mmCIF file of C-alpha atoms in Angstrom:
data_model
loop_
_atom_site.group_PDB
_atom_site.id
_atom_site.type_symbol
_atom_site.label_atom_id
_atom_site.label_comp_id
_atom_site.label_asym_id
_atom_site.label_seq_id
_atom_site.Cartn_x
_atom_site.Cartn_y
_atom_site.Cartn_z
ATOM 1 C CA ARG A 30 -6.958 14.465 11.195
ATOM 2 C CA LYS A 31 -5.590 11.567 9.159
ATOM 3 C CA GLU A 32 -6.226 11.649 5.427
ATOM 4 C CA VAL A 33 -7.738 8.163 5.494
ATOM 5 C CA GLU A 34 -9.216 6.648 8.643
ATOM 6 C CA GLN A 35 -10.305 3.115 9.369
ATOM 7 C CA ASP A 36 -11.447 1.246 12.466
ATOM 8 C CA PRO A 37 -8.482 -1.062 13.200
ATOM 9 C CA GLY A 38 -10.701 -3.848 14.554
ATOM 10 C CA PRO A 39 -10.296 -6.738 14.920
ATOM 11 C CA PHE A 40 -13.692 -7.765 13.691
ATOM 12 C CA ASN A 41 -14.274 -11.350 14.805
ATOM 13 C CA VAL A 42 -17.133 -12.941 12.910
ATOM 14 C CA PRO A 43 -18.372 -16.524 12.454
ATOM 15 C CA GLU A 44 -18.191 -18.249 9.102
ATOM 16 C CA GLY A 45 -21.136 -17.341 6.922
ATOM 17 C CA ALA A 46 -21.676 -13.956 8.542
ATOM 18 C CA THR A 47 -21.943 -10.652 6.715
ATOM 19 C CA VAL A 48 -19.485 -7.978 7.769
ATOM 20 C CA ALA A 49 -19.032 -4.376 6.697
ATOM 21 C CA PHE A 50 -16.135 -1.954 7.022
ATOM 22 C CA ASN A 51 -16.205 1.781 6.555
ATOM 23 C CA CYS A 52 -13.409 4.153 5.746
ATOM 24 C CA THR A 53 -13.517 7.955 5.819
ATOM 25 C CA TYR A 54 -11.298 10.323 3.879
ATOM 26 C CA SER A 55 -10.594 13.996 4.412
ATOM 27 C CA ASN A 56 -9.831 15.286 0.908
ATOM 28 C CA SER A 57 -13.110 16.013 -0.824
ATOM 29 C CA ALA A 58 -11.305 16.245 -4.168
ATOM 30 C CA SER A 59 -10.220 12.617 -4.020
ATOM 31 C CA GLN A 60 -10.864 10.853 -7.261
ATOM 32 C CA SER A 61 -9.933 7.173 -7.096
ATOM 33 C CA PHE A 62 -10.753 4.649 -4.433
ATOM 34 C CA PHE A 63 -9.729 1.072 -3.826
ATOM 35 C CA TRP A 64 -9.809 -1.725 -1.301
ATOM 36 C CA TYR A 65 -6.672 -3.769 -0.826
ATOM 37 C CA ARG A 66 -6.241 -6.945 1.168
ATOM 38 C CA GLN A 67 -3.101 -7.756 3.121
ATOM 39 C CA ASP A 68 -2.363 -11.135 4.666
ATOM 40 C CA CYS A 69 0.022 -11.420 7.589
ATOM 41 C CA ARG A 70 3.612 -10.749 6.533
ATOM 42 C CA LYS A 71 2.611 -10.436 2.875
ATOM 43 C CA GLU A 72 2.287 -7.571 0.436
ATOM 44 C CA PRO A 73 -1.001 -5.718 -0.093
ATOM 45 C CA LYS A 74 -3.040 -6.999 -3.029
ATOM 46 C CA LEU A 75 -5.755 -5.183 -4.913
ATOM 47 C CA LEU A 76 -9.171 -6.481 -3.928
ATOM 48 C CA MET A 77 -11.356 -4.140 -5.933
ATOM 49 C CA SER A 78 -11.749 -0.622 -7.197
ATOM 50 C CA VAL A 79 -14.629 1.457 -5.877
ATOM 51 C CA TYR A 80 -16.844 3.201 -8.393
ATOM 52 C CA SER A 81 -19.267 6.039 -7.807
ATOM 53 C CA SER A 82 -22.244 3.845 -8.622
ATOM 54 C CA GLY A 83 -21.066 1.068 -6.323
ATOM 55 C CA ASN A 84 -19.791 -2.253 -7.562
ATOM 56 C CA GLU A 85 -19.899 -5.908 -6.696
ATOM 57 C CA ASP A 86 -17.467 -8.762 -7.182
ATOM 58 C CA GLY A 87 -18.876 -12.053 -6.009
ATOM 59 C CA ARG A 88 -19.367 -11.862 -2.252
ATOM 60 C CA PHE A 89 -17.772 -8.403 -2.067
ATOM 61 C CA THR A 90 -19.615 -5.113 -2.530
ATOM 62 C CA ALA A 91 -17.987 -1.689 -2.447
ATOM 63 C CA GLN A 92 -19.813 1.610 -2.097
ATOM 64 C CA LEU A 93 -18.725 5.237 -2.318
ATOM 65 C CA ASN A 94 -20.506 8.107 -0.616
ATOM 66 C CA ARG A 95 -18.941 11.344 -1.825
ATOM 67 C CA ALA A 96 -21.244 13.603 0.166
ATOM 68 C CA SER A 97 -20.186 12.028 3.460
ATOM 69 C CA GLN A 98 -16.686 11.174 2.230
ATOM 70 C CA TYR A 99 -16.622 7.524 3.047
ATOM 71 C CA ILE A 100 -16.284 4.222 1.271
ATOM 72 C CA SER A 101 -17.482 0.869 2.474
ATOM 73 C CA LEU A 102 -16.780 -2.787 1.880
ATOM 74 C CA LEU A 103 -19.386 -5.469 2.508
ATOM 75 C CA ILE A 104 -18.426 -9.131 2.650
ATOM 76 C CA ARG A 105 -21.229 -11.665 2.498
ATOM 77 C CA ASP A 106 -21.044 -15.325 3.514
ATOM 78 C CA SER A 107 -17.623 -14.881 5.160
ATOM 79 C CA LYS A 108 -15.059 -17.634 4.652
ATOM 80 C CA LEU A 109 -12.125 -18.551 6.847
ATOM 81 C CA SER A 110 -9.914 -17.474 3.969
ATOM 82 C CA ASP A 111 -11.291 -13.932 4.192
ATOM 83 C CA SER A 112 -9.287 -13.437 7.394
ATOM 84 C CA ALA A 113 -6.866 -10.617 6.599
ATOM 85 C CA THR A 114 -6.357 -6.890 6.988
ATOM 86 C CA TYR A 115 -8.405 -4.742 4.614
ATOM 87 C CA LEU A 116 -6.816 -1.477 3.541
ATOM 88 C CA CYS A 117 -8.788 1.471 2.271
ATOM 89 C CA VAL A 118 -6.992 3.488 -0.413
ATOM 90 C CA VAL A 119 -7.718 6.987 -1.669
ATOM 91 C CA SER A 120 -6.032 8.866 -4.467
ATOM 92 C CA PRO A 121 -6.330 12.667 -4.376
ATOM 93 C CA SER A 122 -7.323 14.398 -7.558
ATOM 94 C CA GLY A 123 -4.428 15.588 -9.670
ATOM 95 C CA THR A 124 -1.938 13.096 -8.277
ATOM 96 C CA TYR A 125 -1.141 9.459 -8.737
ATOM 97 C CA LYS A 126 -0.372 8.993 -5.074
ATOM 98 C CA TYR A 127 -2.287 6.390 -3.173
ATOM 99 C CA ILE A 128 -2.976 7.176 0.464
ATOM 100 C CA PHE A 129 -3.504 4.020 2.501
ATOM 101 C CA GLY A 130 -5.516 3.684 5.655
ATOM 102 C CA THR A 131 -3.933 1.687 8.457
ATOM 103 C CA GLY A 132 -6.302 -1.184 7.823
ATOM 104 C CA THR A 133 -9.143 -3.087 9.441
ATOM 105 C CA ARG A 134 -8.329 -6.548 10.681
ATOM 106 C CA LEU A 135 -10.901 -9.284 10.052
ATOM 107 C CA LYS A 136 -10.901 -12.712 11.679
ATOM 108 C CA VAL A 137 -13.419 -15.235 10.456
ATOM 109 C CA LEU A 138 -13.965 -17.935 13.048
ATOM 110 C CA ALA A 139 -14.935 -21.554 12.421
ATOM 111 C CA ASP B 20 4.725 -12.169 -15.694
ATOM 112 C CA ALA B 21 7.103 -12.379 -12.738
ATOM 113 C CA GLY B 22 5.476 -9.490 -10.925
ATOM 114 C CA VAL B 23 7.374 -6.823 -9.018
ATOM 115 C CA ILE B 24 10.643 -8.250 -7.768
ATOM 116 C CA GLN B 25 12.371 -6.891 -4.690
ATOM 117 C CA SER B 26 15.680 -7.829 -3.142
ATOM 118 C CA PRO B 27 16.802 -8.693 -0.607
ATOM 119 C CA ARG B 28 13.788 -10.219 1.168
ATOM 120 C CA HIS B 29 15.382 -9.663 4.550
ATOM 121 C CA GLU B 30 18.196 -7.385 5.628
ATOM 122 C CA VAL B 31 19.755 -7.089 9.057
ATOM 123 C CA THR B 32 22.365 -4.389 9.435
ATOM 124 C CA GLU B 33 24.121 -2.441 12.112
ATOM 125 C CA MET B 34 23.341 1.150 12.828
ATOM 126 C CA GLY B 35 25.431 3.467 10.685
ATOM 127 C CA GLN B 36 25.768 1.085 7.763
ATOM 128 C CA GLU B 37 24.546 1.815 4.257
ATOM 129 C CA VAL B 38 21.553 -0.190 3.070
ATOM 130 C CA THR B 39 20.455 -0.547 -0.558
ATOM 131 C CA LEU B 40 17.085 -1.986 -1.480
ATOM 132 C CA ARG B 41 16.350 -3.020 -5.046
ATOM 133 C CA CYS B 42 13.244 -3.244 -7.161
ATOM 134 C CA LYS B 43 12.389 -4.481 -10.633
ATOM 135 C CA PRO B 44 8.939 -3.293 -11.734
ATOM 136 C CA ILE B 45 6.563 -5.157 -14.002
ATOM 137 C CA SER B 46 7.608 -4.804 -17.610
ATOM 138 C CA GLY B 47 5.538 -2.150 -19.356
ATOM 139 C CA HIS B 48 4.538 -0.321 -16.203
ATOM 140 C CA ASN B 49 5.481 3.347 -16.350
ATOM 141 C CA SER B 50 5.358 4.228 -12.660
ATOM 142 C CA LEU B 51 7.137 2.985 -9.584
ATOM 143 C CA PHE B 52 6.433 3.658 -5.927
ATOM 144 C CA TRP B 53 8.402 3.072 -2.734
ATOM 145 C CA TYR B 54 6.412 2.588 0.469
ATOM 146 C CA ARG B 55 7.423 1.894 4.047
ATOM 147 C CA GLN B 56 5.181 -0.023 6.442
ATOM 148 C CA THR B 57 5.362 -0.040 10.225
ATOM 149 C CA MET B 58 2.853 -1.086 12.851
ATOM 150 C CA MET B 59 2.585 2.444 14.180
ATOM 151 C CA ARG B 60 2.262 4.377 10.926
ATOM 152 C CA GLY B 61 0.961 1.865 8.411
ATOM 153 C CA LEU B 62 1.917 2.261 4.755
ATOM 154 C CA GLU B 63 3.635 5.530 3.954
ATOM 155 C CA LEU B 64 4.547 6.650 0.451
ATOM 156 C CA LEU B 65 8.196 7.656 0.309
ATOM 157 C CA ILE B 66 8.658 8.554 -3.355
ATOM 158 C CA TYR B 67 7.248 7.793 -6.753
ATOM 159 C CA PHE B 68 8.588 7.884 -10.294
ATOM 160 C CA ASN B 69 6.792 8.297 -13.580
ATOM 161 C CA ASN B 70 8.723 7.339 -16.707
ATOM 162 C CA ASN B 71 11.873 7.079 -14.548
ATOM 163 C CA VAL B 72 11.556 10.668 -13.313
ATOM 164 C CA PRO B 73 10.977 11.357 -9.599
ATOM 165 C CA ILE B 74 7.619 13.105 -9.325
ATOM 166 C CA ASP B 75 7.016 13.382 -5.599
ATOM 167 C CA ASP B 76 9.576 12.715 -2.888
ATOM 168 C CA SER B 77 7.806 14.588 -0.129
ATOM 169 C CA GLY B 78 7.491 11.384 1.871
ATOM 170 C CA MET B 79 11.227 10.749 2.071
ATOM 171 C CA PRO B 80 11.960 11.096 5.788
ATOM 172 C CA GLU B 81 15.253 12.937 5.590
ATOM 173 C CA ASP B 82 18.485 13.295 3.665
ATOM 174 C CA ARG B 83 19.641 9.870 4.748
ATOM 175 C CA PHE B 84 17.167 8.414 2.235
ATOM 176 C CA SER B 85 17.696 8.567 -1.514
ATOM 177 C CA ALA B 86 16.087 6.788 -4.445
ATOM 178 C CA LYS B 87 17.038 6.387 -8.067
ATOM 179 C CA MET B 88 15.502 4.905 -11.160
ATOM 180 C CA PRO B 89 18.229 4.776 -13.830
ATOM 181 C CA ASN B 90 16.008 2.906 -16.303
ATOM 182 C CA ALA B 91 12.512 1.523 -16.700
ATOM 183 C CA SER B 92 13.395 -1.851 -15.211
ATOM 184 C CA PHE B 93 15.297 -0.988 -12.047
ATOM 185 C CA SER B 94 15.115 1.222 -8.981
ATOM 186 C CA THR B 95 17.036 1.491 -5.733
ATOM 187 C CA LEU B 96 16.257 2.949 -2.336
ATOM 188 C CA LYS B 97 19.318 3.750 -0.283
ATOM 189 C CA ILE B 98 19.610 4.591 3.392
ATOM 190 C CA GLN B 99 22.909 6.040 4.550
ATOM 191 C CA PRO B 100 23.585 5.952 7.450
ATOM 192 C CA SER B 101 20.907 3.599 8.720
ATOM 193 C CA GLU B 102 19.303 3.999 12.149
ATOM 194 C CA PRO B 103 17.212 1.624 14.285
ATOM 195 C CA ARG B 104 14.062 3.701 13.606
ATOM 196 C CA ASP B 105 14.415 2.822 9.919
ATOM 197 C CA SER B 106 13.443 -0.766 10.754
ATOM 198 C CA ALA B 107 10.320 -1.521 8.720
ATOM 199 C CA VAL B 108 9.070 -3.393 5.693
ATOM 200 C CA TYR B 109 9.844 -1.520 2.495
ATOM 201 C CA PHE B 110 7.559 -2.212 -0.434
ATOM 202 C CA CYS B 111 8.043 -1.337 -4.044
ATOM 203 C CA ALA B 112 5.000 -1.150 -6.307
ATOM 204 C CA SER B 113 4.497 -0.485 -9.978
ATOM 205 C CA SER B 114 1.579 0.560 -12.095
ATOM 206 C CA PHE B 115 0.558 1.772 -15.508
ATOM 207 C CA LEU B 116 -0.837 5.136 -14.579
ATOM 208 C CA ASP B 117 -3.804 6.584 -16.433
ATOM 209 C CA ARG B 118 -5.531 3.230 -16.421
ATOM 210 C CA GLY B 119 -6.706 3.262 -12.816
ATOM 211 C CA TYR B 120 -5.789 -0.355 -12.316
ATOM 212 C CA GLY B 121 -4.179 0.104 -8.945
ATOM 213 C CA TYR B 122 -0.689 -0.818 -7.920
ATOM 214 C CA THR B 123 0.997 -4.192 -7.899
ATOM 215 C CA PHE B 124 3.283 -4.620 -4.919
ATOM 216 C CA GLY B 125 6.453 -6.611 -4.567
ATOM 217 C CA SER B 126 6.930 -8.973 -1.653
ATOM 218 C CA GLY B 127 8.809 -6.351 0.325
ATOM 219 C CA THR B 128 12.143 -6.099 2.077
ATOM 220 C CA ARG B 129 12.056 -6.544 5.849
ATOM 221 C CA LEU B 130 14.789 -4.289 7.203
ATOM 222 C CA THR B 131 16.091 -4.556 10.730
ATOM 223 C CA VAL B 132 18.689 -2.057 11.929
ATOM 224 C CA VAL B 133 20.340 -3.053 15.210
#
């Protein structure tokens, strides 16, 4: 089983739609969680950290469910510019390594 | 801040040649990470340094790969000899650990071994 698993997509959604991605992780001792965004042929960029209580940044909401070992990302009112690959990142406890999922591809359609 | 700077941006080399990738982390960051990204395997951590010391190199594929960080502002990843299966995008990232801010990535080096 992979340490971090994501549905590769693509998710094709119309502008203005709400879309959600989930990501599961295998190491129950994982301590830090992030979502990164990667545009085609570019480097990954930090989108947001994921906190135990859940957190929101504008149209983006991240949630952590430790019991079921998954994190989620919700995007409201999708924009064309949201089209990208979204990478789930988990950092096991006791290390500073970041384990990346293979990403979920989102296409927002006009 | 100039961000994480990697060079070269693109490298095409023949099988068997030595390849050296370079990285300058963000000033003040105390940790540096080398990742490799392919379509099949996604982003894989090769090695990371904390305060210039290699902490975990378990992701380095084999002895053909080596990495150094002689000072806080420079790191190299060397492949010798290179093989076609090494073709990938190699990213360097830096961070100030203990602050949980996440990594900042460089623009990557796209390596093609023919």
